[in-house]
PDB file of C-alpha atoms in Angstrom:
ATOM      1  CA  UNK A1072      -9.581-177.698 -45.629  1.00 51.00           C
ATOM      2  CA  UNK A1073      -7.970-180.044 -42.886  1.00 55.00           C
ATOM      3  CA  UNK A1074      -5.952-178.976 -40.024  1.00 61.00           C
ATOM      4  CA  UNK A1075      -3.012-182.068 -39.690  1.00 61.00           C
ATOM      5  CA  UNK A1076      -2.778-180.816 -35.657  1.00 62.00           C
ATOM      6  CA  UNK A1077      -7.001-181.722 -34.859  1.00 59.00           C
ATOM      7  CA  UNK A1078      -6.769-184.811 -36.615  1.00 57.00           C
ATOM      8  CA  UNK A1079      -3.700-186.572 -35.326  1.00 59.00           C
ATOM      9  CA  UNK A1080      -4.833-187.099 -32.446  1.00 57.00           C
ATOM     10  CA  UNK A1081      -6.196-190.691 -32.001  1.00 53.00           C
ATOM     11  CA  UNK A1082      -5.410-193.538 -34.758  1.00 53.00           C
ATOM     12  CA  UNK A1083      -9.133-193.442 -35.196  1.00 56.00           C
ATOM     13  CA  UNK A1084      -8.660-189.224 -36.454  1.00 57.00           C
ATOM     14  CA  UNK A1085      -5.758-190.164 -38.186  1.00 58.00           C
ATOM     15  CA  UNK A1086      -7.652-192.776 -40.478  1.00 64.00           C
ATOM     16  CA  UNK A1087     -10.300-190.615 -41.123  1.00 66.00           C
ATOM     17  CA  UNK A1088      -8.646-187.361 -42.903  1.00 64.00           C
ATOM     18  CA  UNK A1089      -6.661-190.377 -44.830  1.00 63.00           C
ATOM     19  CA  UNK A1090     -10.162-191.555 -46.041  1.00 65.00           C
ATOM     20  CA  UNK A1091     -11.819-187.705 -46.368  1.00 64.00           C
ATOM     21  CA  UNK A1092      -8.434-186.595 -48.395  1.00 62.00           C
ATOM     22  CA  UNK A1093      -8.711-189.657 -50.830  1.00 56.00           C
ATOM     23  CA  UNK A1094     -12.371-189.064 -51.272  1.00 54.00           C
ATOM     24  CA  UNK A1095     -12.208-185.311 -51.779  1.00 54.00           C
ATOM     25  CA  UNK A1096     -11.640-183.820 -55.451  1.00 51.00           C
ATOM     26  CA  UNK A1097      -9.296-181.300 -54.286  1.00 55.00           C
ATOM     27  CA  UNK A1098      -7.622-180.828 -50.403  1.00 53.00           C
ATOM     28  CA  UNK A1099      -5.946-178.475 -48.636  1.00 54.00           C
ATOM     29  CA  UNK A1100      -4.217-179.740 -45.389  1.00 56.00           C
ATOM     30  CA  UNK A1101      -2.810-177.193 -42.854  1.00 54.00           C
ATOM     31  CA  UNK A1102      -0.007-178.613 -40.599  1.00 53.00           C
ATOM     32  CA  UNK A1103      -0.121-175.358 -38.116  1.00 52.00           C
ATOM     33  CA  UNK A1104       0.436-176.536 -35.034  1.00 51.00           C
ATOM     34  CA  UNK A1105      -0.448-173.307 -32.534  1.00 51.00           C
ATOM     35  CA  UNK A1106       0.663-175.214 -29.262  1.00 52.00           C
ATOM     36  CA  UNK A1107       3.467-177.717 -28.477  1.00 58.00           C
ATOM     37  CA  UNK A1108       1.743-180.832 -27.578  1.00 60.00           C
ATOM     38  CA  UNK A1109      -0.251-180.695 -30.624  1.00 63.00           C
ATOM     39  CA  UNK A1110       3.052-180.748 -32.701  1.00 65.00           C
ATOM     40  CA  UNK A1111       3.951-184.324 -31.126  1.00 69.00           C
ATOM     41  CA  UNK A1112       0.717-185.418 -32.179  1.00 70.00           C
ATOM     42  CA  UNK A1113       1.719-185.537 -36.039  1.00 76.00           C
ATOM     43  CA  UNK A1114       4.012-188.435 -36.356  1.00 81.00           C
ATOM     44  CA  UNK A1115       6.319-189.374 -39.131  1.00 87.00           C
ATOM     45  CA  UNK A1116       4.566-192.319 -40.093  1.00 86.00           C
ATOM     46  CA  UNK A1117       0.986-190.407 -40.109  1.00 82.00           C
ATOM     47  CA  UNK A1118       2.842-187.630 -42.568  1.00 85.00           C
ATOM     48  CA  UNK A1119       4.006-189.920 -44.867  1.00 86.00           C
ATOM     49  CA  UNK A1120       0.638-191.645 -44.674  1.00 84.00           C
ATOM     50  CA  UNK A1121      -1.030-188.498 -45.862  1.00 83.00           C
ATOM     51  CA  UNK A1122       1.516-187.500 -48.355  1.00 85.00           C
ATOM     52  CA  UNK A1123       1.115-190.940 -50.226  1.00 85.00           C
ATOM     53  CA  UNK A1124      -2.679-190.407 -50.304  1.00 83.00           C
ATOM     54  CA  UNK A1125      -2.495-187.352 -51.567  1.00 84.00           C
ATOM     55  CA  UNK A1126       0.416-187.927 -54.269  1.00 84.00           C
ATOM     56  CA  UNK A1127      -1.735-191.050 -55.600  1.00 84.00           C
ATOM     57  CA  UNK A1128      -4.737-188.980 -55.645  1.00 82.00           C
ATOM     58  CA  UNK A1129      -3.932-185.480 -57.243  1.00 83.00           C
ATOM     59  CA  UNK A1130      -1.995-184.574 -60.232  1.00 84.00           C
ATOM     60  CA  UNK A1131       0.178-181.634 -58.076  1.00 85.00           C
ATOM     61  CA  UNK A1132       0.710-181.619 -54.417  1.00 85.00           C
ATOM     62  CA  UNK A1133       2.748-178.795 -53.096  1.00 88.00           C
ATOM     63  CA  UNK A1134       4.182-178.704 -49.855  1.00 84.00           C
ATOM     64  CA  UNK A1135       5.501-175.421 -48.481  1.00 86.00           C
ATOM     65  CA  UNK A1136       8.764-176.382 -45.640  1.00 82.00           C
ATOM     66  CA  UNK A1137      10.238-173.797 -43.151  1.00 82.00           C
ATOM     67  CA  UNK A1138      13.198-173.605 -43.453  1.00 83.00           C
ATOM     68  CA  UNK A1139      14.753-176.428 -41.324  1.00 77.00           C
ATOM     69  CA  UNK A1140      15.656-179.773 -41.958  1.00 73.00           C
ATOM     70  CA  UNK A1141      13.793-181.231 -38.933  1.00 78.00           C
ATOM     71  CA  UNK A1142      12.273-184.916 -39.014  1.00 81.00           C
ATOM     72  CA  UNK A1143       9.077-183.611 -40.369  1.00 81.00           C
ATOM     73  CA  UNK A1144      10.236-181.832 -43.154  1.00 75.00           C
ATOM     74  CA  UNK A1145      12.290-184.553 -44.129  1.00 75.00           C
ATOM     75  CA  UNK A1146       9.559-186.573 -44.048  1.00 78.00           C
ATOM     76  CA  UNK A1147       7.801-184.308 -46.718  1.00 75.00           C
ATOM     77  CA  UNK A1148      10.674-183.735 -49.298  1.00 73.00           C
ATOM     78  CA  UNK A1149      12.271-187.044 -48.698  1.00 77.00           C
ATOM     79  CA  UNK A1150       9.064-188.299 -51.252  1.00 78.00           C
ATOM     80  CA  UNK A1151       9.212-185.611 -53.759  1.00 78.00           C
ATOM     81  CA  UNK A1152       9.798-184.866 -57.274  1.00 84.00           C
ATOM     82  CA  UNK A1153      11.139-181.159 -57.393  1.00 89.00           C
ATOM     83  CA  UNK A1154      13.049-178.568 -55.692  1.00 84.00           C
ATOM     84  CA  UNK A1155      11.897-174.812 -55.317  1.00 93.00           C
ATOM     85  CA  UNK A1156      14.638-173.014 -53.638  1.00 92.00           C
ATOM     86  CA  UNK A1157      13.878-169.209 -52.503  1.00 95.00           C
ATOM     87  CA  UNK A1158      16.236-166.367 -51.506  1.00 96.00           C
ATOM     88  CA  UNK A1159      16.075-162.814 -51.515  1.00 96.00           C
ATOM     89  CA  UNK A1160      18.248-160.364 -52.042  1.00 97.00           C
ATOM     90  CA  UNK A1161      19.906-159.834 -48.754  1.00 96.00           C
ATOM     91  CA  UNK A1162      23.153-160.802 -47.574  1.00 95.00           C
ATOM     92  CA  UNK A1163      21.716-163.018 -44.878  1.00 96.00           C
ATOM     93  CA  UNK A1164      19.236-165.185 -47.206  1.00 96.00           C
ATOM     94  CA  UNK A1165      21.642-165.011 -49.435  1.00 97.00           C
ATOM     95  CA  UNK A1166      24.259-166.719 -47.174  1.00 95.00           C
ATOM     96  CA  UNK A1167      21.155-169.423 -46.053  1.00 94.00           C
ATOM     97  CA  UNK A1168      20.478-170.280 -49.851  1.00 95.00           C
ATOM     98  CA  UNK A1169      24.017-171.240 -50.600  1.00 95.00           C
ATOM     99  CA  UNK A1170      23.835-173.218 -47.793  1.00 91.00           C
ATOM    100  CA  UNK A1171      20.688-174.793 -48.893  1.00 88.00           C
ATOM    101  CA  UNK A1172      22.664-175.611 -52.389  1.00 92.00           C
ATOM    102  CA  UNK A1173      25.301-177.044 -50.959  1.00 90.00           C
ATOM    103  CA  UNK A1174      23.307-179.496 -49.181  1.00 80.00           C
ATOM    104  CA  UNK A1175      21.410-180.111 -51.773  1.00 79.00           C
ATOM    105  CA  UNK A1176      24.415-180.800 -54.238  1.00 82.00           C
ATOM    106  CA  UNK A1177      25.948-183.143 -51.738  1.00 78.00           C
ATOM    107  CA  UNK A1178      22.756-185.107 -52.042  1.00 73.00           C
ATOM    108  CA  UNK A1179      22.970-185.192 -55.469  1.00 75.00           C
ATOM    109  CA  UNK A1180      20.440-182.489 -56.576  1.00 75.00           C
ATOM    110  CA  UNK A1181      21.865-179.641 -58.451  1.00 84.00           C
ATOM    111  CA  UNK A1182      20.087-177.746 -61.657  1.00 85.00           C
ATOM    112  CA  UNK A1183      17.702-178.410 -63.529  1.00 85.00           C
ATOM    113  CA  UNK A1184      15.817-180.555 -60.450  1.00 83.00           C
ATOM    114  CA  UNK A1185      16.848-177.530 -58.215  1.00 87.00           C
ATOM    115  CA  UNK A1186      15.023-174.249 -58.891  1.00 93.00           C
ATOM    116  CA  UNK A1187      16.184-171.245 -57.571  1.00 96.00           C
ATOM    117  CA  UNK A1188      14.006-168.389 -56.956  1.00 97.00           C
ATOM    118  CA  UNK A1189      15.252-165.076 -56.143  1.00 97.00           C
ATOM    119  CA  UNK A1190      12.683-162.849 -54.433  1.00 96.00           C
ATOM    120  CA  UNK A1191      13.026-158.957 -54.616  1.00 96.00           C
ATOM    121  CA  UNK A1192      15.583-159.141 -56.967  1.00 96.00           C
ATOM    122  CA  UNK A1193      15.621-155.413 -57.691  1.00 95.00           C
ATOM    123  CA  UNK A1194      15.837-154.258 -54.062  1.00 94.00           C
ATOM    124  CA  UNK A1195      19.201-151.584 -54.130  1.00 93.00           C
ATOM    125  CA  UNK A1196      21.221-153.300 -51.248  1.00 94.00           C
ATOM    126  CA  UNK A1197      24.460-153.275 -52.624  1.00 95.00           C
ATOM    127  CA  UNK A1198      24.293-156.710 -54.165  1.00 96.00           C
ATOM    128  CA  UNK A1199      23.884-156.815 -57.601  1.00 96.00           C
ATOM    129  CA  UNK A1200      23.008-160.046 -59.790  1.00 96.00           C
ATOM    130  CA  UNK A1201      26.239-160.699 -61.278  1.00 96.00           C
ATOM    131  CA  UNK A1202      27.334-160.996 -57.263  1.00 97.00           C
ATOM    132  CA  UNK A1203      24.625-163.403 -56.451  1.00 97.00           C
ATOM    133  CA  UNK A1204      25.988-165.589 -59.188  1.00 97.00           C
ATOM    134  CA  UNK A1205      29.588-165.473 -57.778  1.00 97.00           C
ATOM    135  CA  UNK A1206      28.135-166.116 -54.150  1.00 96.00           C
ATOM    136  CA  UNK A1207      25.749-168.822 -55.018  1.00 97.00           C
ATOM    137  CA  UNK A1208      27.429-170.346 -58.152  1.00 95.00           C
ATOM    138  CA  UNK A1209      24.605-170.306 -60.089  1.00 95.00           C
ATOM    139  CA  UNK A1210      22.302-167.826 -61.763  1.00 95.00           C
ATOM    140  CA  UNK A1211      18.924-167.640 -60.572  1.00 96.00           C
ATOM    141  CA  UNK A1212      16.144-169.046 -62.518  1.00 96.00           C
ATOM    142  CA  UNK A1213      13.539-166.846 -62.103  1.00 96.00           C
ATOM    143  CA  UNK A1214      13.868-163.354 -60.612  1.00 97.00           C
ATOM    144  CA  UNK A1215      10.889-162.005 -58.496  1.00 97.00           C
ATOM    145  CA  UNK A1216      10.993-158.028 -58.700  1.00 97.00           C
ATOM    146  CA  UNK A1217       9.194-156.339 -55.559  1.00 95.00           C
ATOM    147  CA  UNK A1218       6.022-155.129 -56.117  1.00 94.00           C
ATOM    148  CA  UNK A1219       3.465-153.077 -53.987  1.00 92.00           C
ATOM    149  CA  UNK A1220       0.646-154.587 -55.533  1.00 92.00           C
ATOM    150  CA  UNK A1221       1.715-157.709 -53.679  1.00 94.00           C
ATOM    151  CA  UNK A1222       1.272-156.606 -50.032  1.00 93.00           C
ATOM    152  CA  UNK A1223      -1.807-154.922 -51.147  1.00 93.00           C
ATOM    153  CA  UNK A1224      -2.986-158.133 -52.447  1.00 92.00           C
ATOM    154  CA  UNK A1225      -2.293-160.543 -49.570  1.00 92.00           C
ATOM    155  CA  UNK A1226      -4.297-157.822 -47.579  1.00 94.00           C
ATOM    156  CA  UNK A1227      -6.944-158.690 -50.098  1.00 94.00           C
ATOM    157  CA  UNK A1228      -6.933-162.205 -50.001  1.00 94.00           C
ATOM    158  CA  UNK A1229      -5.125-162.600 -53.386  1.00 94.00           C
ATOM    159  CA  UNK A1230      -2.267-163.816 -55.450  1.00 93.00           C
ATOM    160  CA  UNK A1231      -0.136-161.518 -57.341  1.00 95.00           C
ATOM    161  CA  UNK A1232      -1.365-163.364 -60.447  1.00 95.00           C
ATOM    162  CA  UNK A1233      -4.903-162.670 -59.486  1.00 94.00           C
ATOM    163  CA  UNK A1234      -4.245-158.974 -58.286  1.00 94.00           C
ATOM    164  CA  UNK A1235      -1.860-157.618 -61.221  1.00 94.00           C
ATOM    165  CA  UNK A1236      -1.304-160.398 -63.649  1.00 94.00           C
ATOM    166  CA  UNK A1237       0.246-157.974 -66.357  1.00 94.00           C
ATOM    167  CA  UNK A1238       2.830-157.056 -63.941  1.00 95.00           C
ATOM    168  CA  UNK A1239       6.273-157.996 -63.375  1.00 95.00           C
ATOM    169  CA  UNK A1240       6.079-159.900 -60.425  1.00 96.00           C
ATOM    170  CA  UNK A1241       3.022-161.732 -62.120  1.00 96.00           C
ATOM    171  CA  UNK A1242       4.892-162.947 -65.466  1.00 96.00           C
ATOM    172  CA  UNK A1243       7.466-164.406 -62.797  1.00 96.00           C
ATOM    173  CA  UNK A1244       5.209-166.745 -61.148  1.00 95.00           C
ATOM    174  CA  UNK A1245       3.639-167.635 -64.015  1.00 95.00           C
ATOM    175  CA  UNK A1246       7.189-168.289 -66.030  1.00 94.00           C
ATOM    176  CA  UNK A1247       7.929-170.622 -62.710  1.00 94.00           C
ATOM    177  CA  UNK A1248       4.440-172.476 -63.146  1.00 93.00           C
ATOM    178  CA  UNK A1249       5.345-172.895 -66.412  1.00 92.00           C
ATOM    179  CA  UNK A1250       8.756-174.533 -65.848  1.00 89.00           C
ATOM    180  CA  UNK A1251       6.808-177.133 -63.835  1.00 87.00           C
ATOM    181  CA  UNK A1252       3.866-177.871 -66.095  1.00 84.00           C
ATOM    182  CA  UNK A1253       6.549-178.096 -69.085  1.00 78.00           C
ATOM    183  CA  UNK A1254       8.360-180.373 -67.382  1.00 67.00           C
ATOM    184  CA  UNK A1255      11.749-178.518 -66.395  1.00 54.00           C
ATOM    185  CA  UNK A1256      13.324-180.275 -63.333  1.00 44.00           C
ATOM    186  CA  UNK A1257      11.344-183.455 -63.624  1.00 42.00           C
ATOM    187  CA  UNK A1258      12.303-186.465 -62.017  1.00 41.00           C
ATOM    188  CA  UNK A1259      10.756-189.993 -61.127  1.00 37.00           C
ATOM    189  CA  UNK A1260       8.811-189.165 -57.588  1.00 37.00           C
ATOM    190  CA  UNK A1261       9.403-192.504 -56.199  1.00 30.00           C
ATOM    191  CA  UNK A1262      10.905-192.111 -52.921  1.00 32.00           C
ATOM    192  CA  UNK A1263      14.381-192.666 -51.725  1.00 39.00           C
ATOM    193  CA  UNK A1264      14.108-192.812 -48.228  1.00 32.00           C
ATOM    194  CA  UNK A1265      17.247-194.710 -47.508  1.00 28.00           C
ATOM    195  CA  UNK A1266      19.427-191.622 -49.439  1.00 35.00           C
ATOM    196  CA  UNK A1267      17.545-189.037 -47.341  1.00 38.00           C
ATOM    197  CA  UNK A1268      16.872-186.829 -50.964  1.00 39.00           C
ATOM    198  CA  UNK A1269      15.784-183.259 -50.066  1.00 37.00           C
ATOM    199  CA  UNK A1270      13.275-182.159 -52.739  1.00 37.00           C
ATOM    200  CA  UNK A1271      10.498-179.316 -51.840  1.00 41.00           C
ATOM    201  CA  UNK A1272       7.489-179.885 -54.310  1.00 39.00           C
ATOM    202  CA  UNK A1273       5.626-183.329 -54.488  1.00 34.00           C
ATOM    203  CA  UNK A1274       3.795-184.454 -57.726  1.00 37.00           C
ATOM    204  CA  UNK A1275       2.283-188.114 -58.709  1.00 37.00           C
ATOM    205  CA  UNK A1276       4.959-190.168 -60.288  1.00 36.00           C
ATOM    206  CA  UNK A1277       4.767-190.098 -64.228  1.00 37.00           C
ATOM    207  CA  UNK A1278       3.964-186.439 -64.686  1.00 36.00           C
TER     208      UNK A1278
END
């Protein structure tokens, strides 16, 4: 595991996770920046410099964005091959995911490339599914049902998959992974920087 934040600070840091993440057989790279200053420290240039590495040395990379459009995520979906879109069933990330949509569909990326998760989708808010579909336009690909076995689980250290695979929750994931690894949503991953495309999972070009 490498923390982006320690390692951006000198060009001399910068070059070696670059080397260490193109040597090692499998990486995970933190970009948790605790304080401020150590935010400024990972540039643009040093992301993209790390995401290239890692695209032309491992079969999936997935890179988990807040949800912002700042200059650093950007930098990370701007080079990707698929979309993951998550809501949940609340009026408010509801109202956030059809604004991610739109954006998305003025940049050219609607269904299949887009993926839309919806998380909780059995919560008893009010908001059925046929009213998601009218909000969002769209019906959601994969619906995430709550679970208890998943709170339990991150307290454990675990997946859902890993704590309850037979459950509902479970088959979801797994029904997601699958979309990915059978090729639903696929597009060349050759970046467009000049176009600006918004895309939320990374994966080497050609698979």
């Amino acid at each position: 595991r490498h923390t982006a934040a320690a390692a951006a600070k000198t060009a001399a840091d910068r070059k070696s996770l670059i080397a260490s993440l193109d040597r090692s057989a499998g990486s995970l790279l933190s970009s948790s920046t605790p304080l401020q200053d150590q935010a400024a420290a990972i540039t643009i240039p040093f992301l993209r410099a790390v995401f290239e590495t890692l695209r032309a040395r491992h079969d999936v990379v997935i890179v988990d964005t807040p949800p912002a459009f700042s200059p650093e995520v950007i930098a990370a979906i701007d080079q990707s091959s698929h979309i993951c879109l998550v809501g949940t069933l609340d009026a408010l990330s509801l109202k956030d995911t059809k604004i991610g949509l739109e954006t998305l569909s003025q940049m050219g990326y609607e269904a299949p490339v887009v993926q839309l998760v919806l998380n909780r989708s059995d919560s008893n808010v009010g908001i059925t599914h046929a009213d998601v579909e009218r909000l969002l336009g769209r019906r959601p690909d994969v619906l995430v049902p709550s679970d208890r076995a998943i709170p339990r689980g991150i307290t454990d250290g675990k997946t859902i998959v890993a704590a309850d695979p037979r459950s509902e929750a479970a088959q979801a994931f797994v029904a997601l992974a699958g979309s990915y690894v059978n090729g639903n949503g696929h597009r060349n991953g050759t970046a467009d920087a000049a176009s600006g495309r918004l895309r939320s999972l990374l994966r080497k070009e050609g698979r």
